[in-house]
Coordinates of C-alpha atoms and ligand atoms in Angstrom, one line a residue:
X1 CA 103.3 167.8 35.5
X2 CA 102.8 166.3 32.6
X3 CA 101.4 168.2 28.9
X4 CA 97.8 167.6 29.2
X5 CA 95.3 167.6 27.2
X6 CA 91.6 168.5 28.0
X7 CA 88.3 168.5 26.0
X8 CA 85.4 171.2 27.1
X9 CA 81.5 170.9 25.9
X10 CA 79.2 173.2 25.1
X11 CA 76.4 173.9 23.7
X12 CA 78.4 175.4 20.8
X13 CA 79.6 171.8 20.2
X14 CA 83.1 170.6 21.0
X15 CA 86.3 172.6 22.1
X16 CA 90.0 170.8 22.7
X17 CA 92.9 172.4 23.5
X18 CA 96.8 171.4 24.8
X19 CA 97.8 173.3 28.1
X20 CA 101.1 174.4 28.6
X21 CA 103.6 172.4 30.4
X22 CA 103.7 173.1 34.2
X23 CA 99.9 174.5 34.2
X24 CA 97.5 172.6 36.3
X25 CA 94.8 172.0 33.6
X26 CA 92.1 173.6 35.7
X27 CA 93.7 176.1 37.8
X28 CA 93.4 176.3 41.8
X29 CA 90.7 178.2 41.8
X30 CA 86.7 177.1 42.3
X31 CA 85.5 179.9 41.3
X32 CA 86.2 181.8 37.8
X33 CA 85.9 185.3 36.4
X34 CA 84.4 184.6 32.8
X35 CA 82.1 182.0 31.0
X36 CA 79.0 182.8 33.0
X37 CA 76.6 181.8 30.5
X38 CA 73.9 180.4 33.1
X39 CA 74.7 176.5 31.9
X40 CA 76.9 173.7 32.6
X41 CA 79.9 173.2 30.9
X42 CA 81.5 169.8 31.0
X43 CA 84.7 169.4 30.8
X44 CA 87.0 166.4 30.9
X45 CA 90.7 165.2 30.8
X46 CA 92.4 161.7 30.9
X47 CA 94.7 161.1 34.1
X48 CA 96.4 157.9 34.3
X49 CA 96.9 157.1 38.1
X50 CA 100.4 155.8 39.3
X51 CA 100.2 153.1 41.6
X52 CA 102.7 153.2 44.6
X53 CA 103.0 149.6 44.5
X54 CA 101.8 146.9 42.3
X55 CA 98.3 145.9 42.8
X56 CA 97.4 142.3 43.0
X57 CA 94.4 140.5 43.5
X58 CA 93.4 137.3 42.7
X59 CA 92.6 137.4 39.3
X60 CA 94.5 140.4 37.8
X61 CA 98.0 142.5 38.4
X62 CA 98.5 146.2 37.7
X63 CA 100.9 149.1 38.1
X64 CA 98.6 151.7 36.7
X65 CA 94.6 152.9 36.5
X66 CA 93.2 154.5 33.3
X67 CA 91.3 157.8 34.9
X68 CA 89.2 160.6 33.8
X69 CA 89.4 164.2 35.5
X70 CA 85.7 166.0 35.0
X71 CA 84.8 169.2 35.9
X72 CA 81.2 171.0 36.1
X73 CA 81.4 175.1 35.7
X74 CA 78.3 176.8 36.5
X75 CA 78.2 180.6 36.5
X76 CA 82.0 180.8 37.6
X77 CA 81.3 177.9 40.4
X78 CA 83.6 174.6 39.4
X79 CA 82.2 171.3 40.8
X80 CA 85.1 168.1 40.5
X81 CA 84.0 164.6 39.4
X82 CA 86.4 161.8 38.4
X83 CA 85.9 158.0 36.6
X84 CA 89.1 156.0 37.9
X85 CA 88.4 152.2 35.3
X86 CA 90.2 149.0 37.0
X87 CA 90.1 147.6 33.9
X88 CA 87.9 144.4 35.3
X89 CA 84.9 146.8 35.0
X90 CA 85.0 147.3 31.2
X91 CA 85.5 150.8 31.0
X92 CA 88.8 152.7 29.6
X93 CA 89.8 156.2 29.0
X94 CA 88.2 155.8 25.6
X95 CA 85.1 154.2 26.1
X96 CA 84.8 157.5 28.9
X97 CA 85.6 160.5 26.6
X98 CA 83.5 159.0 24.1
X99 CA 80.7 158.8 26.6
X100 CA 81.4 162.0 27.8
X101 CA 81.5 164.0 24.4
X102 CA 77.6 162.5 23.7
X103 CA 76.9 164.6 27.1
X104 CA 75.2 167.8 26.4
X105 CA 74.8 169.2 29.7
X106 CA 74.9 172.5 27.8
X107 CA 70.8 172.4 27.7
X108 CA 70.7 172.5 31.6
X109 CA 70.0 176.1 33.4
X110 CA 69.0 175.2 36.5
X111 CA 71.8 172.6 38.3
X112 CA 69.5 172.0 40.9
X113 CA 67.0 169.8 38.8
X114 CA 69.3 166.7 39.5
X115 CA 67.0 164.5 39.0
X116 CA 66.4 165.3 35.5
X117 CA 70.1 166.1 34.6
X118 CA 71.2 162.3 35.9
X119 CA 68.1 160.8 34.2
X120 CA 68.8 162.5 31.5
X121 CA 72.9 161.5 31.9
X122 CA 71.8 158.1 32.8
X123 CA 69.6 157.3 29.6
X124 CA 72.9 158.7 27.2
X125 CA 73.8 154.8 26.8
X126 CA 73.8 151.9 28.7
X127 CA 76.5 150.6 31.0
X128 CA 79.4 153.6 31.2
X129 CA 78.9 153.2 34.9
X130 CA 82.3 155.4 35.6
X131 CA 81.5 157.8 33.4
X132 CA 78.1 158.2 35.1
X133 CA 80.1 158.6 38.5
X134 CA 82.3 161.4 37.0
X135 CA 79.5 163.6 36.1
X136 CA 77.3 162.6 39.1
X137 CA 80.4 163.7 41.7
X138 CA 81.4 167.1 39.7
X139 CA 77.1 168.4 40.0
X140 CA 77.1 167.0 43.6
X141 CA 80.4 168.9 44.1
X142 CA 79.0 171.8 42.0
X143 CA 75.8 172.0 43.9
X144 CA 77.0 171.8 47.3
X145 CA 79.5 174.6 46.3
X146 CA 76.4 177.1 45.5
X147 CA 74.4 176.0 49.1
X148 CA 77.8 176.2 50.7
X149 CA 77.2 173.1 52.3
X150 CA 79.1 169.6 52.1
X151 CA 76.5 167.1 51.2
X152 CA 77.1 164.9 55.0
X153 CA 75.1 168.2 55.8
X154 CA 72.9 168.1 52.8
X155 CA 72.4 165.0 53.8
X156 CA 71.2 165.0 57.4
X157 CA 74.5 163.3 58.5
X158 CA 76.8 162.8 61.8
X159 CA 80.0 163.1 60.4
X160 CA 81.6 161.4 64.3
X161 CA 79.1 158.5 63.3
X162 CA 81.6 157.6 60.3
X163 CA 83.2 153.8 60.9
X164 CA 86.7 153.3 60.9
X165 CA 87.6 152.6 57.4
X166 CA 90.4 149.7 56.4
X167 CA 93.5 149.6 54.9
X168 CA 94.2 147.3 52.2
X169 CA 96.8 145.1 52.1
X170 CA 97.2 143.3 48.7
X171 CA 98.6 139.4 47.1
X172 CA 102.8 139.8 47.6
X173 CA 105.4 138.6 48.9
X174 CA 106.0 138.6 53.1
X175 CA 108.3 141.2 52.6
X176 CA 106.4 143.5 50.5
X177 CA 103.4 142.5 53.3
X178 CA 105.7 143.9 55.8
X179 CA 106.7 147.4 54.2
X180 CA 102.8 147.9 53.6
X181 CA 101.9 147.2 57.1
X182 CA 104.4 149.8 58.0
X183 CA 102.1 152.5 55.8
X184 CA 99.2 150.3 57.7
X185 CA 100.0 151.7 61.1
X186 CA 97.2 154.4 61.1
X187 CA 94.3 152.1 60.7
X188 CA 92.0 150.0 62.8
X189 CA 91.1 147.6 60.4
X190 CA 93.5 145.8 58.0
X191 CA 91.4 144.9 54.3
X192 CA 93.0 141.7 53.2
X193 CA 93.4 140.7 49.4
X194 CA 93.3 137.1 49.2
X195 CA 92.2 134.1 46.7
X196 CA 95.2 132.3 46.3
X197 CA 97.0 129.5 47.7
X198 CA 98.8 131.4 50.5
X199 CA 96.1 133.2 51.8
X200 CA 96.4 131.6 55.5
X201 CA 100.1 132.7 55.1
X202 CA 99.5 136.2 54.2
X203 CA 97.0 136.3 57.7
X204 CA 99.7 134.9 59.9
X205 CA 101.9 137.4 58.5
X206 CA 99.7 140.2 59.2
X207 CA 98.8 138.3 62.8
X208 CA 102.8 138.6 63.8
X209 CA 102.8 142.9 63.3
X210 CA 99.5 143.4 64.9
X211 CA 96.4 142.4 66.4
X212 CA 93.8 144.7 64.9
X213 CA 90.5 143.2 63.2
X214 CA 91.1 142.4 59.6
X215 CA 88.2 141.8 56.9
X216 CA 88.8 139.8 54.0
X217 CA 88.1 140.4 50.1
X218 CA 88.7 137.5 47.9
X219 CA 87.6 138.8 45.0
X220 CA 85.8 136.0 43.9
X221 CA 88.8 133.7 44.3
X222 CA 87.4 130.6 46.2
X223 CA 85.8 128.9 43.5
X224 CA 85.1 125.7 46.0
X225 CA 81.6 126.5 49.1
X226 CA 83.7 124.1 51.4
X227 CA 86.8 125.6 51.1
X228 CA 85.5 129.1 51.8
X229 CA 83.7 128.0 54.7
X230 CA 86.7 126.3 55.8
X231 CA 88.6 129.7 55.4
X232 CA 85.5 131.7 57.2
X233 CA 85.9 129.5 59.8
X234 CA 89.7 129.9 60.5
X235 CA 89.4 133.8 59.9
X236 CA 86.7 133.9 62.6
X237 CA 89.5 132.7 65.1
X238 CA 91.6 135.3 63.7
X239 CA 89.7 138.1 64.8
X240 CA 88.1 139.1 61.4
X241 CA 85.2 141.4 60.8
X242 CA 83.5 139.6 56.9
X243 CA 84.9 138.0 54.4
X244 CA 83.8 140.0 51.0
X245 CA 83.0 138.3 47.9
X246 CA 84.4 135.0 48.5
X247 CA 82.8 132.8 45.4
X248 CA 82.5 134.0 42.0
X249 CA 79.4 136.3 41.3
X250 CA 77.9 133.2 39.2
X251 CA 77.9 130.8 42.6
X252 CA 73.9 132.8 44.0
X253 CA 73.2 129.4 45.4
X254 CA 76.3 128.2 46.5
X255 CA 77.0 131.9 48.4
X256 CA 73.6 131.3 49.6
X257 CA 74.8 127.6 51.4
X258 CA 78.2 129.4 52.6
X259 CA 75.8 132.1 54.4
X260 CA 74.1 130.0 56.2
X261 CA 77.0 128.0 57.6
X262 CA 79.7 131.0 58.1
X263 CA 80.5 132.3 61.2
X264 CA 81.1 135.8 59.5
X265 CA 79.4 137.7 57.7
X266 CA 79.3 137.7 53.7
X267 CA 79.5 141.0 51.6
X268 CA 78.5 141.4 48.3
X269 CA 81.0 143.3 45.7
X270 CA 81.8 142.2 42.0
X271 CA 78.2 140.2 41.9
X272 CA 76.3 143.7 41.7
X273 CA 76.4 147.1 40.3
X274 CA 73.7 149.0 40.0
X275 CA 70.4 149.5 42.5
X276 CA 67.9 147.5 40.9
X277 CA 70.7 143.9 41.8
X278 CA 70.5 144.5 45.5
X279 CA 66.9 142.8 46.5
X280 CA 67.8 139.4 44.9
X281 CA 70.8 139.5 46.9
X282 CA 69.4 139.6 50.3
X283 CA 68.5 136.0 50.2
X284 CA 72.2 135.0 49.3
X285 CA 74.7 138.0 51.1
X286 CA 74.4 139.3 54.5
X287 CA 75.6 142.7 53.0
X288 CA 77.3 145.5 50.4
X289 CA 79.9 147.2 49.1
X290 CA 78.8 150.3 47.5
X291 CA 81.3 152.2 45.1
X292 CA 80.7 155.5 43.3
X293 CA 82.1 153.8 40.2
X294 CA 79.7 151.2 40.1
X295 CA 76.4 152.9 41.2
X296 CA 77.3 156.0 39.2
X297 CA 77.6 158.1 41.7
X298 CA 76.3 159.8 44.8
X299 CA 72.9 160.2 43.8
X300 CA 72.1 155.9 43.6
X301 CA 75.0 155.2 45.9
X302 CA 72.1 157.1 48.4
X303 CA 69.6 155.5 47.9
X304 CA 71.5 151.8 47.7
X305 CA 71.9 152.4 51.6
X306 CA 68.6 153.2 52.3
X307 CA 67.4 150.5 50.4
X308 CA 69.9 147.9 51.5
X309 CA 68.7 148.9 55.4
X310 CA 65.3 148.5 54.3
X311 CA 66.4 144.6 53.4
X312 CA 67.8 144.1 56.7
X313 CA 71.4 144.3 54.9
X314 CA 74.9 145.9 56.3
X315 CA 76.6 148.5 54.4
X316 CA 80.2 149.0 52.9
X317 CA 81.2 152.1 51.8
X318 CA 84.2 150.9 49.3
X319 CA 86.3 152.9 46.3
X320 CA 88.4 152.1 43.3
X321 CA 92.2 152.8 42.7
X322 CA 91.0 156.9 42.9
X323 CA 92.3 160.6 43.6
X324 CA 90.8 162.2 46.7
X325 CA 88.4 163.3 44.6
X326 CA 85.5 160.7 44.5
X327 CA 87.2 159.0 47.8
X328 CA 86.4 162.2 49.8
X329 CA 83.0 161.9 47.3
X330 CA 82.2 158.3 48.7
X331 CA 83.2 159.5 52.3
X332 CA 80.6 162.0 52.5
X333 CA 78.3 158.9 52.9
X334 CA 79.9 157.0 55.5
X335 CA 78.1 157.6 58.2
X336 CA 75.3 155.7 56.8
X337 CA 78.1 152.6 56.8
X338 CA 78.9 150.1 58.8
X339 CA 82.1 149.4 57.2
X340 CA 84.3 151.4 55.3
X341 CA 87.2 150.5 52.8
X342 CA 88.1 154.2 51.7
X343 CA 91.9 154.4 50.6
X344 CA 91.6 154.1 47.0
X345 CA 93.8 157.6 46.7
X346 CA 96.3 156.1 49.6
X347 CA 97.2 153.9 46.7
X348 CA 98.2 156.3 44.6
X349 CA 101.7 158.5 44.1
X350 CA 99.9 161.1 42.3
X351 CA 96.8 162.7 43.7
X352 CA 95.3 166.0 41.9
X353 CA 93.2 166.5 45.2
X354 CA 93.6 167.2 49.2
X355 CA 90.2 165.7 50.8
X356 CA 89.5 163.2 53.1
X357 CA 92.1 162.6 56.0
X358 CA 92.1 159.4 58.4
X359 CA 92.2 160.7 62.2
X360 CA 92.3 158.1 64.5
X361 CA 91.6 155.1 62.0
X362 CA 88.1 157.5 61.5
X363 CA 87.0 158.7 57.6
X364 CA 87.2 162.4 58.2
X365 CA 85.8 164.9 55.5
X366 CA 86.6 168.4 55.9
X367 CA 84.3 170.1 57.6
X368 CA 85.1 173.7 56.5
X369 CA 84.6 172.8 52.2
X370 CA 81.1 172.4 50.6
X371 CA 80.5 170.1 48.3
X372 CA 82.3 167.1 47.9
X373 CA 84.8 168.6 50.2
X374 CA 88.3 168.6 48.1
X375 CA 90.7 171.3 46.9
X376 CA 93.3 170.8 44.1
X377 CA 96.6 170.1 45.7
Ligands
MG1 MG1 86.0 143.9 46.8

């Protein structure tokens, strides 16, 4: 393991040091023997993720994902939060710490006002939507920790009523398509990158290994309404569940016209992040993809599915390039999803975190943790 270095708040102001080589920066345990001082204390530490293979989409290409570790401590009690930053959103490992250090979560008793502490989080700065998620996921983990409950519990849910989540299968060549639909072989869904010029190829490709549904994200990558309907219509043959952002987040109207005329269903991603975007898309998308990163965190990701069932709308339960940290986070919610696309930390060679496990193409979150349910591998 790599030297790391880590930053921790308090209210005494700001404290770095360098861990020794070998050390997991925040030991194995959850709970620890000193700094009960009846606050939180944020803590933080950059984590670049290693991709297993390169990541392509439509409009970018990437080997790596800038990534902030967070933890909460709360009378010995440790609560894990994580900001992974695809670099598309506009947040890095800078713009996080610095967001981070501004944090004084040091004037909080009582982690149970949540409310409070993520207005109070929220209203830091604008934007640093990451950032947001990181401490958001580290209090829910925290707080779940003290009920000793994990928040699918909390939160009323059926953990069996969890969809099937997808595996994603990115832009690259038919033989790289072929060694990924090896690693594929769990799932009952394939999640297909597309939004280039072989995108039909890449489907028969898939269509020659297996028959499962696939659902399609084209991250924004059709920039012509007749094209995409063309290609909604020739996935519906091909026994696919939605096509996800199909036109740039710019084309309302023209999404709008492609709704009305596709066969499948259309699923809003890059066009939105946060929950005061999702009624003005009702009238053009059929549905969303809610990520921890963009809603910043549990808390809004919540209410974005109650309020996107309120509008009639279907619900994706999605991730970023991530540990199993805010992936088992984000899982906790699926059973309130129609769809899920949780393998962000599938993606990855280097997780910090043993969460969320696919049994049977099923999002499973273990039953046995509180909180967010992970453990430090
Ligand atoms: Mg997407």
């Amino acid at each position: 393991m790599n030297r790391r270095k880590f930053i921790g708040l308090t209210g005494m102001g700001i404290v770095a040091a360098t861990l020794p080589v070998s050390i997991p920066a925040f030991g194995n345990a959850t709970h620890r023997s000193n700094g009960r001082n009846g606050r939180l204390n944020l803590s933080y530490m950059p984590y670049e993720l290693q991709l297993k293979h390169s990541f392509n989409l439509a409009r970018s290409s990437r080997t790596t994902t800038p990534d902030v570790q967070v933890e909460i401590e709360y009378d010995g009690i440790i609560g894990y939060g994580e900001a992974s930053m695809p670099p598309y959103l506009g947040e890095s490992v800078e713009s996080v710490c610095r967001f981070l250090q501004k944090v004084d979560l040091g004037q909080f008793t009582d982690p149970f006002r949540l409310e409070e502490i993520l207005e109070y989080v929220d209203n830091v700065e604008d934007g640093n939507r990451a950032a947001k998620a990181s401490i958001d996921i580290a209090l829910h983990d925290l707080l779940g920790k003290i009920m000793g409950q994990p928040w699918y519990r909390i939160w009323g849910l059926s953990p069996e009523k969890s969809p099937c989540t997808s595996f994603t299968i990115g832009i690259d060549t038919e033989e790289m398509v072929r060694l990924k639909m090896q690693e594929a072989e769990p799932y009952k869904v394939i999640k297909v990158k597309m939004g280039l010029d072989n995108d039909k190829q890449l489907v028969e490709i898939i269509r020659s290994i297996t028959d499962v549904p696939i659902c399609v994200d084209a991250n924004q990558g059709w920039n012509d309404p007749q094209r995409a309907l063309e290609m909604a219509e020739w996935l519906s043959d091909k026994n696919c569940l939605f096509v996800e952002q199909p036109l740039p987040r710019e084309m309302l109207k023209e999404t709008g016209w492609l709704r009305e005329r596709s066969p499948l269903p259309i699923i809003a991603d890059e066009v939105f992040q946060r929950l005061p975007d999702i009624p003005r898309l009702a009238e053009y998308y059929d549905g969303i993809n809610i990520k921890l990163m963009k809603s910043t965190g549990m808390h809004e990701a919540y209410k974005m599915t109650v309020l996107a069932r309120s509008l009639n709308m279907k619900v994706m339960i999605g991730c970023m390039t991530e540990t199993s940290c805010a992936v088992t986070a984000a899982a906790q919610l699926a059973p309130l999803a129609d769809w899920a696309d949780l393998d962000g930390n599938l993606l990855i060679s280097n997780d910090r975190f043993d969460g969320i496990k696919i049994i049977n193409g099923q999002v499973t979150v273990p039953t046995d943790r509180p909180g967010i349910g992970v453990k430090l591998l």
